[in-house]
Coordinates of C-alpha atoms in Angstrom, one line a residue:
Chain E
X1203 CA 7.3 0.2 27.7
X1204 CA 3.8 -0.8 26.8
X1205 CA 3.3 0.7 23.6
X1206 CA 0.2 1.2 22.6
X1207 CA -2.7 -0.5 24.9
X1208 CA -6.3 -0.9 23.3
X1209 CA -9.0 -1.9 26.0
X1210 CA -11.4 -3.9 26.1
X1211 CA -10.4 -7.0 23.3
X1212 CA -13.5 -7.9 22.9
X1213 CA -16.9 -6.6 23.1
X1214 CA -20.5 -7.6 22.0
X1215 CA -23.2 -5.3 21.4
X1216 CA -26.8 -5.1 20.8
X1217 CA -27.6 -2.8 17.9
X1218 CA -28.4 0.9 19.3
X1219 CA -26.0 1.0 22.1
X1220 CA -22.8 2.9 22.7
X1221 CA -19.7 2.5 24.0
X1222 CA -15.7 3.8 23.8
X1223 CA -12.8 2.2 22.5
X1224 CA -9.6 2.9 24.7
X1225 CA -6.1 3.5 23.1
X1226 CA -3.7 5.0 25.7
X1227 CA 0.2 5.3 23.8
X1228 CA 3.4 6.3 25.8
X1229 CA 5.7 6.2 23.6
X1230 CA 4.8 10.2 23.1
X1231 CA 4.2 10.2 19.7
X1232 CA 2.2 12.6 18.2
X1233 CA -0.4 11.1 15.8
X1234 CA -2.5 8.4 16.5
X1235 CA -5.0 6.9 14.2
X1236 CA -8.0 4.4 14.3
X1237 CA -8.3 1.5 11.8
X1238 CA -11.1 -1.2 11.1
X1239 CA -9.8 -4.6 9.5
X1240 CA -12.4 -6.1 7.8
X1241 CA -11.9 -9.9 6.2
X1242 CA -11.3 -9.0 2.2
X1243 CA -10.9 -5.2 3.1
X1244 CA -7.4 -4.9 4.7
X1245 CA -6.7 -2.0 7.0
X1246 CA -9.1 1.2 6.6
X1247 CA -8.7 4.8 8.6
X1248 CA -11.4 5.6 10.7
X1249 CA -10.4 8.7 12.5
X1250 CA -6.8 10.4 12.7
X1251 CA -5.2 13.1 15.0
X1252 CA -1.8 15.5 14.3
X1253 CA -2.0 16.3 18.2
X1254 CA -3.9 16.8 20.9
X1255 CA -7.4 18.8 20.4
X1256 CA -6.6 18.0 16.6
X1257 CA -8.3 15.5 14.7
X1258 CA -10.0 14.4 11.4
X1259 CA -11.8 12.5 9.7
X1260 CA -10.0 9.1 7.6
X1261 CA -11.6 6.8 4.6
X1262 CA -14.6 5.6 7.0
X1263 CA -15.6 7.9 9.8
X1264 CA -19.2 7.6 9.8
X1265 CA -20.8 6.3 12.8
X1266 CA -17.4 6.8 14.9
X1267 CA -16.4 10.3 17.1
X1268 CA -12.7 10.9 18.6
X1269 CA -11.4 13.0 20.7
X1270 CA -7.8 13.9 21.8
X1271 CA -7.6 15.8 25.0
X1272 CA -4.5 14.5 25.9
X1273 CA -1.2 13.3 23.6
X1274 CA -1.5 9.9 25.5
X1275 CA -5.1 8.8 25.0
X1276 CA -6.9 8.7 21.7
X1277 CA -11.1 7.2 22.5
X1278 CA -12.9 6.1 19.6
X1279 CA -16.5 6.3 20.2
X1280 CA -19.2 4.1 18.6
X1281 CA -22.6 6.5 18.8
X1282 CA -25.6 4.2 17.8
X1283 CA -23.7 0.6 17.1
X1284 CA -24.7 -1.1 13.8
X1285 CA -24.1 -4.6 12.6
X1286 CA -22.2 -3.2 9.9
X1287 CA -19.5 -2.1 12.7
X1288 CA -18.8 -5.7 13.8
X1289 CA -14.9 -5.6 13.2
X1290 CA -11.7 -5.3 14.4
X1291 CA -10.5 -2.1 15.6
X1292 CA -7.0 -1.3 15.8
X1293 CA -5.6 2.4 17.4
X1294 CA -2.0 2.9 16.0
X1295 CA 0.9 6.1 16.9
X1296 CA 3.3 6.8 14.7
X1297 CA 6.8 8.6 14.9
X1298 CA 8.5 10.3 11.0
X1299 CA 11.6 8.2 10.2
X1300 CA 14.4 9.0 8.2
X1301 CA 15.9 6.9 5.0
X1302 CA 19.3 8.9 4.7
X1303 CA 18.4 12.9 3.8
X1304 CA 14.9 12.2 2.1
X1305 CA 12.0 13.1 3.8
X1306 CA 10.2 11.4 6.4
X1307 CA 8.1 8.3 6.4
X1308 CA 6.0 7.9 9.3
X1309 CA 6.5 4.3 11.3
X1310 CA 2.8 3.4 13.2
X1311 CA 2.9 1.1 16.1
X1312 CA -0.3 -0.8 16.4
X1313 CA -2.3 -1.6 19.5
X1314 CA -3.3 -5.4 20.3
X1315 CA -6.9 -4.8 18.4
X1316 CA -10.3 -4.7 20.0
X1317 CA -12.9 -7.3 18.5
X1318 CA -16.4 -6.1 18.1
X1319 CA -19.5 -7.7 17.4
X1320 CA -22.8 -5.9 17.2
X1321 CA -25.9 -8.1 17.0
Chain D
X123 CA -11.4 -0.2 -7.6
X124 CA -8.9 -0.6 -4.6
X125 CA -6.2 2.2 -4.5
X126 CA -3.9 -0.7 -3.6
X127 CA -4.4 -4.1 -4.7
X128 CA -3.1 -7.4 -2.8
X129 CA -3.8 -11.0 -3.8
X130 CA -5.2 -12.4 -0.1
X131 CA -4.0 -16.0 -1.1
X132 CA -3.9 -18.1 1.0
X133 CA -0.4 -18.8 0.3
X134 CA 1.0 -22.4 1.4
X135 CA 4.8 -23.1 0.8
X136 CA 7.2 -25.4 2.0
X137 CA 10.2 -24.5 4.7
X138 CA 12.9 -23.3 2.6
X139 CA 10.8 -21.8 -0.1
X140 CA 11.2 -18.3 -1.7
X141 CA 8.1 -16.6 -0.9
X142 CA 6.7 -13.7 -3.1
X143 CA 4.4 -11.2 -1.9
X144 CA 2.5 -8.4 -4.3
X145 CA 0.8 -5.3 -4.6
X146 CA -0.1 -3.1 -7.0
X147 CA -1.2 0.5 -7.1
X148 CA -3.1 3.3 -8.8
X149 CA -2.2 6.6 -7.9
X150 CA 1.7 7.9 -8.2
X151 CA 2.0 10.3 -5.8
X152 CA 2.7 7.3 -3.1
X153 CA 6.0 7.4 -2.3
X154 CA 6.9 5.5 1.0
X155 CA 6.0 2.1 0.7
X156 CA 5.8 -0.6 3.3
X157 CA 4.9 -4.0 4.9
X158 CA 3.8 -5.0 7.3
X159 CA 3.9 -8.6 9.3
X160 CA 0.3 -9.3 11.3
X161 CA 0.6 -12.9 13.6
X162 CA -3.0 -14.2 14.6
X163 CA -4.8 -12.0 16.7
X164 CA -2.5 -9.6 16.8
X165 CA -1.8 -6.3 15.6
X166 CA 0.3 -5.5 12.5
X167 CA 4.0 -4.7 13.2
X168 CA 6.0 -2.8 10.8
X169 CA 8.4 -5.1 8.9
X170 CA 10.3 -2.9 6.2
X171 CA 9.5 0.6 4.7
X172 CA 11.4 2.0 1.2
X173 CA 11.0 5.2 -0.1
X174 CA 10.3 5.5 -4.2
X175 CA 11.5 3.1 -6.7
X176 CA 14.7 0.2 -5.6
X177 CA 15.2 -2.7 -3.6
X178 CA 15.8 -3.1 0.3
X179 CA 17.2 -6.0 2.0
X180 CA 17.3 -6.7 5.6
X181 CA 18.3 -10.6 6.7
X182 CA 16.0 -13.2 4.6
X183 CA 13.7 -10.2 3.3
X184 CA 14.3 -8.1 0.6
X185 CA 11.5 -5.2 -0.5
X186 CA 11.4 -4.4 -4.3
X187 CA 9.8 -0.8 -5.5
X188 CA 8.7 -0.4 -9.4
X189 CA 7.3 2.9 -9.3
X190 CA 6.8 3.1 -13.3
X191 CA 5.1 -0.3 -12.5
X192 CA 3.0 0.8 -9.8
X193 CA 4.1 -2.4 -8.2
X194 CA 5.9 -3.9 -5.2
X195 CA 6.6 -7.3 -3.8
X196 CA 8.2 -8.9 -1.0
X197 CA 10.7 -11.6 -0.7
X198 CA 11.6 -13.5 2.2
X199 CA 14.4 -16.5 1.1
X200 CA 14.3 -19.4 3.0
X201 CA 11.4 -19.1 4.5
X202 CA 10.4 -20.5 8.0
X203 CA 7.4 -21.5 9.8
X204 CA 7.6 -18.5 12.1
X205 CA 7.1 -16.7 9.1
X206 CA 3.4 -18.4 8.4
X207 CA 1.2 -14.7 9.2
X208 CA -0.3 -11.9 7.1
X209 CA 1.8 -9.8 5.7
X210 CA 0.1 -6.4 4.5
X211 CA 1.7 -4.0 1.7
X212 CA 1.0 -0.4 3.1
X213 CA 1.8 3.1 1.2
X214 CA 1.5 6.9 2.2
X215 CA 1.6 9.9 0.2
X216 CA 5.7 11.8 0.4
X217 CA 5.9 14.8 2.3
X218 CA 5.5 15.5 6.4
X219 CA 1.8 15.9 6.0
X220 CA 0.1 12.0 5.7
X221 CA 0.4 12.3 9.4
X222 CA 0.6 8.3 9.4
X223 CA -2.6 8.0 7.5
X224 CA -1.4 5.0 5.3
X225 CA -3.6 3.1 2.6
X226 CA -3.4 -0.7 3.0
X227 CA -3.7 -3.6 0.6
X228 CA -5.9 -6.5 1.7
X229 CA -3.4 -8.4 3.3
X230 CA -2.0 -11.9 2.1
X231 CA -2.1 -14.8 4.2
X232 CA 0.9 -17.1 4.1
X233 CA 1.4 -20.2 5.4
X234 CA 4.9 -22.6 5.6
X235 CA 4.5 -25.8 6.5
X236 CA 7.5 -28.0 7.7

């Protein structure tokens, strides 16, 4: 089982361009989310989706587009990079869990993180 | 101000040390709490999730909850240099609708020496 595969790891940008983040998951879970981690900042939601063709905007969407067209794949698009977008992305699925009859937490597994730099 | 608030150390202990790991919190309706373990260039991997207020244990980590507190901590007991890694207190909002959006602290960075 992979889990949840981010490609590429690492990428450097000029300021302007595009590109897409991969996350592929087959673990068949059905929400997947993109976070930055910035030093100081912690973990912060980008973009989320409940399913496929279903998704919405997190704490710090601007400047990033998703799509889900699929339950597998989960592309985070960076439109018109900025240096304020050098980070580390990481694309996460998540299965509910249950703690005896309560209801459910949800458990993300986290991709390997792709590292961006945009000059 | 942060929704969730996490000293980010460094932290440098000893082997065999108790380690304690914070957080604090503003708003009540977070119910499941957890944390998470993050190794170098890696991604985060869940380590222990509670639900409300009361202590977990699981091996050398136990997971405290103070809900009237608005505070949680950490413990791992005799602590080993395997454990030296960031170690992130998460929380999401009860219900089957935070679709795994969870709200992170900063993340604490611990290091045990031998």
């Amino acid at each position: 089982n992979a889990g949840v595969t981010q490609t590429p790891k690492f990428q450097v940008l000029k300021t302007g361009q595009s590109m897409t983040l991969q996350c592929a998951q087959d673990m068949n879970h059905e929400y997947m989310s993109w976070y930055r981690q910035d030093p100081g900042m912690g973990l912060r939601l980008i973009h989320y989706s409940v399913g496929a063709g279903i998704t919405d905007q997190g704490e710090v969407p601007n400047g990033y587009n998703v799509s889900r067209s699929t339950t597998e794949d989960f592309p985070l698009r960076l439109l018109s990079a900025a240096p304020s977008q050098t980070s580390v992305y990481f694309c996460a699925s998540s299965y509910s869990a249950t703690q005896t009859n309560r209801v459910r937490a949800n458990v993300l597994t986290f991709g390997a993180g792709s590292r961006l730099t945009v000059l | 101000q942060k929704e969730v608030e996490q000293d980010p150390g460094p932290l440098s202990v000893p082997e065999g040390a108790i380690v304690s790991l914070n957080c604090t919190y503003s708003n009540s309706a977070f119910q499941y709490f957890m944390w998470y373990r993050q190794y170098s260039r890696k991604g985060p991997e869940l380590l222990m999730y509670t639900y409300s207020s009361g202590n977990k244990e699981d091996g050398r980590f136990t997971a405290q909850v103070d809900k009237s507190s608005k505070y949680i901590s950490l413990f791992i007991r005799d602590s080993q240099p395997s454990d030296s890694a960031t170690y992130l207190c998460a929380m999401e909002f009860a219900g089957g609708t935070s679709y795994g959006k969870l709200t992170f602290g900063q993340g604490t960075i611990l290091t045990v020496h031998p």
